Short mmCIF file of C-alpha atoms and ligand atoms in Angstrom, two decimals:
data_model
loop_
_atom_site.label_atom_id
_atom_site.label_comp_id
_atom_site.label_asym_id
_atom_site.label_seq_id
_atom_site.Cartn_x
_atom_site.Cartn_y
_atom_site.Cartn_z
CA MET A 1 -17.27 45.60 28.43
CA PRO A 2 -14.27 48.10 28.36
CA LYS A 3 -11.20 46.66 29.08
CA VAL A 4 -8.89 48.02 31.96
CA TYR A 5 -5.25 47.61 32.73
CA ILE A 6 -4.12 48.96 36.01
CA GLU A 7 -0.25 49.41 37.19
CA THR A 8 0.79 50.30 40.86
CA TYR A 9 3.57 52.15 42.11
CA GLY A 10 4.70 53.04 45.83
CA CYS A 11 3.47 51.88 48.92
CA GLN A 12 1.30 48.80 50.19
CA MET A 13 -1.37 51.38 50.70
CA ASN A 14 -1.36 51.70 46.85
CA GLU A 15 -1.58 48.16 46.53
CA TYR A 16 -4.65 47.96 48.44
CA ASP A 17 -6.11 50.98 46.95
CA SER A 18 -5.68 49.16 43.32
CA GLU A 19 -7.46 46.39 44.77
CA ILE A 20 -10.12 48.60 45.58
CA VAL A 21 -10.37 50.30 42.42
CA GLN A 22 -10.45 46.89 40.81
CA ALA A 23 -13.57 45.81 42.91
CA ILE A 24 -15.18 49.09 42.15
CA LEU A 25 -14.87 48.96 38.40
CA GLN A 26 -15.63 45.11 38.17
CA GLU A 27 -18.93 46.03 39.79
CA ASN A 28 -19.59 48.49 37.07
CA ARG A 29 -18.91 46.48 34.04
CA TYR A 30 -15.25 47.02 33.51
CA GLN A 31 -13.02 44.06 32.84
CA PHE A 32 -9.13 43.76 33.80
CA VAL A 33 -6.77 42.69 31.55
CA VAL A 34 -3.09 42.04 32.17
CA GLN A 35 -1.37 43.27 29.12
CA PRO A 36 -1.59 47.04 28.20
CA GLU A 37 -1.91 46.32 24.55
CA GLU A 38 -5.15 44.77 25.24
CA ALA A 39 -6.93 47.54 27.13
CA GLU A 40 -8.73 50.49 26.18
CA ILE A 41 -8.10 52.17 29.32
CA LEU A 42 -4.57 52.37 31.22
CA LEU A 43 -4.37 53.18 34.82
CA LEU A 44 -1.27 54.01 36.84
CA ASN A 45 -1.99 54.49 40.62
CA THR A 46 0.88 56.64 41.27
CA CYS A 47 3.40 57.50 44.32
CA SER A 48 4.73 61.04 44.92
CA VAL A 49 6.49 60.36 48.29
CA ARG A 50 10.03 60.90 46.67
CA GLU A 51 11.20 62.48 43.23
CA ASN A 52 12.12 58.88 41.75
CA ALA A 53 8.63 57.56 42.27
CA THR A 54 7.25 60.41 40.07
CA ARG A 55 9.92 60.28 37.58
CA LYS A 56 8.96 56.81 36.90
CA VAL A 57 5.38 57.18 36.33
CA LEU A 58 6.13 59.98 33.95
CA ALA A 59 8.29 57.99 31.81
CA ARG A 60 5.93 55.15 31.99
CA VAL A 61 2.95 57.54 30.66
CA HIS A 62 5.25 58.39 27.90
CA ALA A 63 6.16 54.56 26.92
CA LEU A 64 2.47 53.68 27.16
CA ARG A 65 1.66 56.39 24.76
CA HIS A 66 3.93 54.87 22.10
CA LEU A 67 2.28 51.51 22.20
CA THR A 68 0.59 50.44 19.18
CA ASN A 69 -2.94 52.62 19.30
CA GLY A 70 -1.45 54.24 22.44
CA ARG A 71 -2.81 57.60 21.13
CA GLU A 72 -6.35 56.05 21.17
CA LYS A 73 -6.06 54.66 24.68
CA ILE A 74 -7.29 56.45 27.80
CA ILE A 75 -4.60 57.14 30.20
CA GLY A 76 -5.49 57.75 33.57
CA LEU A 77 -3.27 58.71 36.82
CA LEU A 78 -4.73 57.73 40.37
CA GLY A 79 -3.34 58.28 43.87
CA CYS A 80 -0.94 60.62 45.25
CA MET A 81 0.66 62.28 42.21
CA THR A 82 -2.59 63.67 41.05
CA THR A 83 -3.45 65.59 44.37
CA ASN A 84 -0.11 66.70 44.99
CA LEU A 85 1.14 67.54 41.53
CA ARG A 86 -2.30 68.46 40.27
CA GLN A 87 -1.22 71.92 38.90
CA SER A 88 1.78 70.90 36.83
CA LEU A 89 0.02 67.77 35.37
CA LEU A 90 -3.11 69.82 34.20
CA GLU A 91 -0.59 72.26 32.76
CA ASN A 92 1.69 69.78 31.00
CA LYS A 93 1.44 70.32 27.52
CA LYS A 94 3.81 67.38 26.41
CA MET A 95 2.01 64.77 28.48
CA ARG A 96 -1.47 64.00 27.44
CA ILE A 97 -3.50 62.71 30.48
CA ASP A 98 -7.02 61.71 30.00
CA LEU A 99 -8.02 61.08 33.60
CA MET A 100 -6.99 62.05 37.25
CA ALA A 101 -8.55 60.48 40.17
CA GLY A 102 -7.09 61.30 43.84
CA PRO A 103 -6.97 58.53 46.74
CA ASP A 104 -10.47 59.50 47.82
CA SER A 105 -12.40 59.71 44.37
CA TYR A 106 -12.42 56.01 43.75
CA LYS A 107 -16.08 55.34 44.13
CA ARG A 108 -16.70 58.04 41.43
CA LEU A 109 -14.33 56.29 38.90
CA PRO A 110 -16.94 54.53 37.00
CA GLY A 111 -18.59 57.54 36.05
CA LEU A 112 -15.41 59.31 35.42
CA LEU A 113 -14.20 56.83 32.85
CA ASP A 114 -17.79 56.63 31.12
CA GLN A 115 -17.41 60.56 30.70
CA ALA A 116 -13.75 60.09 29.31
CA LEU A 117 -14.91 57.46 27.05
CA THR A 118 -17.85 59.15 25.79
CA ASP A 119 -16.62 62.94 25.53
CA ARG A 120 -13.00 62.19 24.79
CA LYS A 121 -12.25 65.04 27.03
CA ALA A 122 -9.72 65.32 30.17
CA VAL A 123 -11.76 64.64 33.40
CA HIS A 124 -10.50 64.97 36.91
CA ASP A 125 -11.82 64.35 40.47
CA LEU A 126 -9.51 65.31 43.02
CA LYS A 127 -11.20 66.20 46.24
CA LEU A 128 -9.87 64.82 49.36
CA SER A 129 -12.23 63.69 52.03
CA ARG A 130 -12.23 63.80 55.84
CA SER A 131 -14.42 60.62 56.05
CA GLU A 132 -13.77 58.35 52.95
CA THR A 133 -12.32 54.88 54.35
CA TYR A 134 -13.66 52.43 51.64
CA SER A 135 -14.93 50.38 54.43
CA ASP A 136 -18.05 49.17 52.48
CA ILE A 137 -15.86 47.99 49.60
CA HIS A 138 -14.51 44.49 49.63
CA PRO A 139 -11.14 44.80 47.85
CA PHE A 140 -10.44 42.58 44.71
CA ARG A 141 -7.74 40.28 45.91
CA ALA A 142 -5.86 37.65 43.92
CA LYS A 143 -5.39 34.54 45.92
CA SER A 144 -2.60 34.61 48.40
CA VAL A 145 -1.48 34.06 51.78
CA ASN A 146 -1.28 37.82 53.13
CA GLY A 147 -4.32 40.25 52.91
CA TRP A 148 -4.02 43.92 53.33
CA ILE A 149 -6.30 45.88 55.05
CA ALA A 150 -6.30 49.45 55.38
CA VAL A 151 -7.62 50.62 59.08
CA MET A 152 -6.97 54.33 58.86
CA ARG A 153 -6.16 56.65 55.99
CA GLY A 154 -4.16 60.16 55.96
CA CYS A 155 -1.95 61.64 58.11
CA ASP A 156 -2.02 64.68 60.55
CA ASN A 157 1.64 64.77 61.70
CA TYR A 158 2.99 67.21 59.04
CA CYS A 159 6.62 65.75 58.79
CA THR A 160 8.08 68.75 57.19
CA PHE A 161 9.64 66.57 54.23
CA CYS A 162 6.28 64.22 53.71
CA VAL A 163 3.62 64.80 51.12
CA VAL A 164 1.11 62.42 52.51
CA PRO A 165 -0.84 64.97 54.47
CA TYR A 166 -1.38 66.74 51.16
CA ALA A 167 -1.63 63.97 48.91
CA ARG A 168 -3.90 61.71 51.01
CA GLY A 169 -5.59 64.29 53.27
CA ARG A 170 -6.62 63.92 57.08
CA GLU A 171 -6.50 61.17 59.24
CA ARG A 172 -9.49 58.80 59.56
CA SER A 173 -10.08 55.62 61.11
CA ARG A 174 -12.60 52.89 59.93
CA SER A 175 -14.65 51.01 62.56
CA ILE A 176 -13.64 48.13 64.63
CA ASP A 177 -16.83 46.20 63.23
CA SER A 178 -15.88 47.03 59.34
CA VAL A 179 -12.40 45.84 60.03
CA LEU A 180 -13.15 42.61 61.79
CA ASN A 181 -15.71 41.70 58.94
CA GLU A 182 -13.20 42.24 56.48
CA VAL A 183 -10.79 39.97 58.05
CA ARG A 184 -13.32 37.31 58.74
CA ARG A 185 -13.92 37.33 54.67
CA LEU A 186 -10.13 36.88 54.41
CA ALA A 187 -10.01 33.97 56.87
CA GLU A 188 -12.95 32.57 54.63
CA GLN A 189 -11.17 32.99 51.49
CA GLY A 190 -7.81 30.96 53.00
CA PHE A 191 -5.72 34.08 53.67
CA ARG A 192 -3.80 33.17 56.82
CA GLN A 193 -2.11 36.76 57.39
CA VAL A 194 -3.47 40.04 57.75
CA THR A 195 -1.31 43.32 57.50
CA LEU A 196 -3.35 46.24 58.96
CA LEU A 197 -2.16 49.46 56.88
CA GLY A 198 -2.57 53.13 57.74
CA GLN A 199 0.10 55.88 57.02
CA ASN A 200 0.33 56.32 60.76
CA VAL A 201 -1.18 53.03 61.64
CA ASN A 202 -1.00 52.93 65.40
CA SER A 203 -2.42 56.30 65.68
CA TYR A 204 -5.83 54.33 64.74
CA HIS A 205 -8.74 55.16 66.97
CA HIS A 206 -12.38 54.42 66.77
CA GLN A 207 -14.68 55.74 69.39
CA ASN A 208 -13.02 54.74 72.71
CA HIS A 209 -10.78 52.19 71.02
CA ASP A 210 -7.14 52.38 70.23
CA PHE A 211 -4.65 50.18 68.05
CA ALA A 212 -3.88 47.69 70.72
CA PHE A 213 -7.64 46.87 71.03
CA LEU A 214 -8.00 46.62 67.44
CA LEU A 215 -5.13 44.40 67.35
CA ASN A 216 -6.40 41.90 70.12
CA LYS A 217 -9.76 41.91 68.44
CA VAL A 218 -8.47 40.79 64.84
CA SER A 219 -6.27 38.16 66.81
CA GLU A 220 -9.74 36.61 68.09
CA ILE A 221 -10.40 35.57 64.60
CA ASP A 222 -9.84 31.88 64.08
CA ASP A 223 -7.76 30.75 60.88
CA ILE A 224 -5.86 34.20 61.11
CA TRP A 225 -2.35 32.93 62.11
CA ARG A 226 -0.44 35.99 61.91
CA ILE A 227 -0.86 39.60 62.03
CA ARG A 228 1.33 42.48 60.87
CA PHE A 229 0.95 46.23 60.90
CA THR A 230 2.71 48.98 58.96
CA SER A 231 3.75 51.98 59.26
CA PRO A 232 3.87 52.99 62.61
CA HIS A 233 5.02 56.26 64.05
CA PRO A 234 7.29 56.06 67.15
CA LYS A 235 5.10 58.87 69.13
CA ASP A 236 2.24 56.50 69.30
CA PHE A 237 3.32 53.53 71.30
CA PRO A 238 1.83 53.36 74.60
CA ASP A 239 2.62 50.22 77.06
CA SER A 240 -0.79 48.71 76.15
CA LEU A 241 0.53 48.41 72.49
CA LEU A 242 3.99 47.22 73.46
CA LYS A 243 2.42 44.63 75.77
CA THR A 244 -0.04 43.63 73.05
CA VAL A 245 2.92 43.06 70.66
CA ALA A 246 4.77 41.30 73.04
CA ASP A 247 2.09 39.02 74.58
CA ASN A 248 -0.30 38.10 71.73
CA SER A 249 0.95 34.85 69.99
CA LYS A 250 -0.66 36.22 66.74
CA VAL A 251 0.89 39.64 66.38
CA CYS A 252 4.23 39.07 64.79
CA LYS A 253 7.32 39.97 66.77
CA HIS A 254 8.46 42.68 64.18
CA ILE A 255 7.93 46.38 64.35
CA HIS A 256 8.95 48.94 61.45
CA LEU A 257 9.79 51.99 63.69
CA PRO A 258 10.96 54.92 61.17
CA LEU A 259 13.83 56.77 62.42
CA GLN A 260 14.32 59.38 59.81
CA ALA A 261 17.32 61.08 61.29
CA GLY A 262 19.52 60.64 64.44
CA ALA A 263 20.42 64.24 65.05
CA ASP A 264 18.23 66.28 67.34
CA ARG A 265 18.40 69.63 65.18
CA ILE A 266 17.46 67.57 62.14
CA LEU A 267 14.52 65.67 63.82
CA ASP A 268 13.21 69.08 65.27
CA ARG A 269 13.45 70.40 61.64
CA MET A 270 11.51 67.23 60.57
CA ASN A 271 9.04 67.68 63.08
CA ARG A 272 9.29 64.28 64.11
CA THR A 273 8.32 65.03 67.55
CA TYR A 274 10.89 62.82 69.32
CA SER A 275 14.59 63.49 70.38
CA ARG A 276 17.32 61.00 69.46
CA GLN A 277 17.21 59.77 73.24
CA GLN A 278 13.27 59.32 73.34
CA TYR A 279 13.82 57.07 70.14
CA MET A 280 16.38 55.30 71.64
CA ASP A 281 14.42 54.81 74.97
CA LEU A 282 11.45 53.60 73.24
CA VAL A 283 13.73 50.82 71.45
CA ASP A 284 15.04 49.95 74.86
CA LYS A 285 11.56 49.62 76.16
CA ILE A 286 10.25 47.69 73.24
CA ARG A 287 13.32 45.20 73.80
CA GLN A 288 12.34 44.77 77.29
CA TYR A 289 8.72 43.81 76.50
CA CYS A 290 9.80 41.71 73.77
CA PRO A 291 13.42 40.70 73.57
CA SER A 292 13.31 38.83 70.20
CA ILE A 293 11.54 41.57 68.26
CA ALA A 294 12.78 42.50 64.81
CA LEU A 295 13.18 46.23 64.50
CA THR A 296 13.24 47.78 60.91
CA THR A 297 13.68 51.34 60.05
CA ASP A 298 13.35 54.35 57.36
CA ILE A 299 16.09 56.83 57.17
CA ILE A 300 16.65 60.02 55.13
CA VAL A 301 20.00 61.16 54.30
CA GLY A 302 20.91 64.69 53.13
CA PHE A 303 17.69 66.50 54.79
CA PRO A 304 18.36 70.33 54.17
CA GLY A 305 21.15 71.56 56.52
CA GLU A 306 22.53 68.23 57.49
CA THR A 307 25.95 68.38 58.62
CA ASP A 308 28.52 65.87 58.38
CA GLU A 309 28.51 65.59 62.13
CA GLU A 310 24.76 65.26 62.29
CA PHE A 311 24.86 62.65 59.33
CA GLU A 312 27.61 60.67 61.92
CA ASN A 313 24.73 60.98 64.68
CA THR A 314 22.39 59.24 62.17
CA LEU A 315 25.13 56.20 62.00
CA ASP A 316 25.47 56.21 65.44
CA VAL A 317 22.25 55.35 66.15
CA VAL A 318 22.19 52.72 63.55
CA GLN A 319 25.27 51.00 65.51
CA ARG A 320 23.56 51.25 68.46
CA VAL A 321 20.18 50.01 67.93
CA GLN A 322 21.23 47.40 65.18
CA PHE A 323 18.42 47.19 63.19
CA ASP A 324 17.55 43.92 61.49
CA SER A 325 17.01 45.96 58.15
CA ALA A 326 16.65 49.66 57.03
CA PHE A 327 15.44 51.43 53.95
CA ILE A 328 17.66 54.42 53.29
CA PHE A 329 16.35 57.23 50.95
CA LYS A 330 18.24 60.55 49.78
CA TYR A 331 16.07 63.34 50.61
CA SER A 332 14.21 64.94 47.62
CA PRO A 333 12.00 68.22 48.32
CA ARG A 334 8.39 67.64 47.73
CA ARG A 335 6.12 70.29 46.38
CA GLY A 336 3.71 71.88 48.95
CA THR A 337 5.63 70.46 51.98
CA ILE A 338 6.91 72.79 54.76
CA ALA A 339 10.49 71.70 54.14
CA ALA A 340 10.42 72.56 50.32
CA ARG A 341 8.99 76.02 51.32
CA LYS A 342 11.21 76.58 54.19
CA TYR A 343 14.82 74.92 53.82
CA PRO A 344 17.00 75.19 50.61
CA ASP A 345 18.06 71.73 49.43
CA ASP A 346 21.60 72.41 50.21
CA VAL A 347 23.17 68.81 50.73
CA THR A 348 24.64 68.34 47.40
CA PRO A 349 23.82 65.38 45.23
CA ALA A 350 27.30 63.87 45.56
CA GLN A 351 27.28 64.39 49.50
CA LYS A 352 23.73 62.44 49.39
CA THR A 353 25.13 59.91 47.56
CA GLU A 354 28.37 59.38 49.57
CA ARG A 355 26.06 59.42 52.78
CA ILE A 356 23.48 56.69 51.52
CA VAL A 357 26.31 54.32 50.41
CA HIS A 358 28.16 54.56 53.66
CA LEU A 359 25.01 54.07 55.67
CA ASN A 360 24.01 51.07 53.35
CA ALA A 361 27.43 49.42 53.92
CA VAL A 362 27.06 49.81 57.67
CA GLN A 363 23.52 48.51 57.52
CA LYS A 364 24.60 45.59 55.36
CA GLU A 365 27.20 44.42 57.90
CA ILE A 366 24.64 44.65 60.59
CA SER A 367 21.98 42.92 58.84
CA LEU A 368 24.56 40.03 57.75
CA ASN A 369 25.31 39.70 61.53
CA LYS A 370 21.88 39.80 62.65
CA ASN A 371 20.96 37.06 60.26
CA ARG A 372 24.11 34.99 60.72
CA SER A 373 23.09 34.92 64.31
CA HIS A 374 19.87 33.05 63.59
CA ILE A 375 21.75 30.08 62.04
CA GLY A 376 21.08 27.07 64.11
CA GLU A 377 17.70 28.31 65.60
CA ALA A 378 14.26 27.02 64.67
CA HIS A 379 11.61 29.28 63.35
CA GLN A 380 8.15 28.91 62.23
CA VAL A 381 7.63 30.08 58.75
CA LEU A 382 4.64 30.74 56.67
CA ILE A 383 5.26 29.82 53.05
CA GLU A 384 4.28 32.51 50.85
CA GLU A 385 5.41 31.61 47.28
CA LEU A 386 6.26 28.56 45.56
CA VAL A 387 8.84 29.78 43.07
CA THR A 388 11.48 31.89 43.65
CA ARG A 389 13.25 33.88 41.03
CA LYS A 390 16.61 31.76 41.42
CA SER A 391 15.11 28.35 41.50
CA ASP A 392 11.63 26.46 40.96
CA LEU A 393 12.80 24.01 43.05
CA ASP A 394 12.61 26.22 46.24
CA VAL A 395 9.87 27.91 48.02
CA GLN A 396 10.18 31.29 50.19
CA GLY A 397 8.20 31.98 53.25
CA ARG A 398 8.74 34.49 56.45
CA THR A 399 9.67 34.04 59.94
CA ASP A 400 7.55 35.73 62.69
CA GLY A 401 10.06 38.57 62.48
CA ASN A 402 9.49 39.04 58.86
CA LYS A 403 12.65 37.56 57.60
CA LEU A 404 12.76 36.18 53.83
CA VAL A 405 13.46 32.36 54.22
CA ILE A 406 14.19 29.97 51.16
CA LEU A 407 13.70 26.38 51.71
CA PRO A 408 13.80 23.35 49.60
CA LYS A 409 10.25 22.98 47.67
CA GLY A 410 9.51 19.30 48.56
CA ASP A 411 5.75 18.88 49.08
CA LEU A 412 5.49 22.02 50.68
CA GLN A 413 2.51 24.13 49.85
CA VAL A 414 1.96 27.87 49.77
CA GLY A 415 -0.04 28.89 53.08
CA GLU A 416 1.56 26.01 54.90
CA MET A 417 3.27 26.90 58.35
CA VAL A 418 6.31 24.93 58.90
CA SER A 419 8.94 24.66 61.67
CA VAL A 420 12.58 25.32 59.89
CA ARG A 421 16.11 25.04 61.35
CA ILE A 422 17.88 27.97 59.84
CA SER A 423 20.99 26.87 58.06
CA GLY A 424 22.45 29.96 56.43
CA ALA A 425 22.21 33.44 56.02
CA SER A 426 23.10 36.52 53.86
CA ALA A 427 22.25 40.29 54.54
CA ASN A 428 18.71 39.78 52.95
CA VAL A 429 17.65 36.16 53.14
CA LEU A 430 18.11 32.89 55.24
CA LYS A 431 18.31 29.69 54.28
CA GLY A 432 16.50 26.56 56.00
CA LYS A 433 15.49 23.44 56.26
CA VAL A 434 12.05 22.02 57.27
CA ILE A 435 11.97 20.00 60.72
CA GLN A 436 8.41 19.79 61.20
CA ALA A 437 5.80 20.54 58.36
CA SER A 438 1.98 21.57 58.33
CA ILE A 439 1.57 23.16 61.64
CA ASP A 440 -2.11 23.91 61.89
CA LEU A 441 -2.57 26.84 64.26
CA SER A 442 -6.16 27.00 63.97
CA ALA A 443 -6.72 25.04 67.13
CA HIS A 444 -3.89 26.91 68.78
CA SER A 445 -4.94 28.52 72.14
CA PHE A 446 -3.88 32.06 72.60
CA ILE A 447 -2.82 33.53 75.59
CA PHE A 448 -3.75 37.26 76.33
CA HIS A 449 -2.76 39.01 79.46
N1 5AD B 1 12.55 62.67 50.48
C1 5AD B 1 13.16 61.38 50.86
N2 5AD B 1 12.38 60.29 51.52
C2 5AD B 1 11.18 60.49 51.72
N3 5AD B 1 10.38 59.87 52.52
C3 5AD B 1 9.25 60.63 52.73
N4 5AD B 1 9.16 61.67 52.23
C4 5AD B 1 10.60 61.77 51.52
C5 5AD B 1 11.26 62.77 51.02
N5 5AD B 1 10.68 63.93 50.57
C6 5AD B 1 10.69 58.59 53.05
C7 5AD B 1 10.50 58.44 54.61
C8 5AD B 1 9.39 57.80 54.75
C9 5AD B 1 9.18 56.61 53.50
C10 5AD B 1 8.02 56.13 53.36
O1 5AD B 1 9.93 57.47 52.53
O2 5AD B 1 11.59 57.81 55.01
O3 5AD B 1 9.40 56.86 55.88
FE1 SF4 B 2 3.92 57.12 48.22
FE2 SF4 B 2 3.06 57.92 50.45
FE3 SF4 B 2 1.28 58.01 48.59
FE4 SF4 B 2 2.12 55.68 49.50
S1 SF4 B 2 1.09 57.39 50.78
S2 SF4 B 2 1.82 55.97 47.41
S3 SF4 B 2 4.44 55.98 49.96
S4 SF4 B 2 2.99 59.03 48.46
#
């Protein structure tokens, strides 16, 4: 049985895809190991969304080649870098890559690996598909509380900075039934939370059914207590979806709502299809439907042509909206994207650094205040891990709004839902004390409007 080692970079979709790859290869007599030294085949599931992720992977290939016997091992790249950077990877003489498989090629991976092992010649399969959703594969999941499940793949939005439509292909959704079957399996295996994934998850549609319908159907499955989803696009929030998030008690009260920029001219250059005002109106509407909602976001600083004043517009939206937290990135041009072709990367590295530092400081203050406002409140927390990095006397879990909470371990078990009084807060994490343990939500009656 050839031994395989896999490492995953990038987003949750890639984590999920690595579970798919593991399931496919295990079915085909490959065995997974946890140390690269033990493996004959080393796979890196890669991300090309930002420059940094790409650089990290190339450095890692270099390091893996320098392991004992590293030169004899098969090193394969999977995922977004392969389809996006195909040409430069194939031409790279310094870096020997033995195998490349794109995000839609994983079912052919056993054949590709057999070929690479037998012929000792580089192989690749980078064809993107309009229909592949892997809905017939049951991903291999380590026992946990949260199960990922991709309900749609690809993206048709063509934001000008983003490589996903090129790296992962066109949008496609899997059937409601295949999602429900997978969620039922998860529930039987003891998972209590599912996170529905898609590059543009709320544009899910299958036959006449939309994302709100899917959420409601998933919530009918007993023993699943919490449903999360990521990442949505602000353009796909009909009232029916807002109502579902507000009224369905299993759907977590958290929306990740990527802003990207706060100036209309930059939003237009990014092809985000909404204006600053439309974004703010959506935030208001979300909060009218669901006052307790937690909102998080993604922001890019230093998009081509972004002036100081336009950056101030982004700061202003951040101040007005008061996000619970934000992921902030420096723009990096990605090969093949419209922005890389059309707009010179003219914001200097120093300006990008200055803007990201400034925005992070503003957001940190907001996150701290938001978190402090929870002190004294009672929240339901689903325990996710028994040991935290700082102390093995603590456990960590999340509130409905996705806030990390640290609790004294006591008798608490992973997968337990507890009621917690929040007693302390930093910008990134809450502290609390259990006021009621072992809440069994399976017998809960859920009210849908
Ligand atoms: N440069 C910087 N950040 C980017 N993102 C996507 N493409 C780029 C890019 N070229 C960010 C966006 C997106 C998140 C996943 O990564 O904010 O929402
Ligand atoms: Fe990275 Fe985007 Fe690919 Fe996810 S889909 S791995 S974020 S490039």
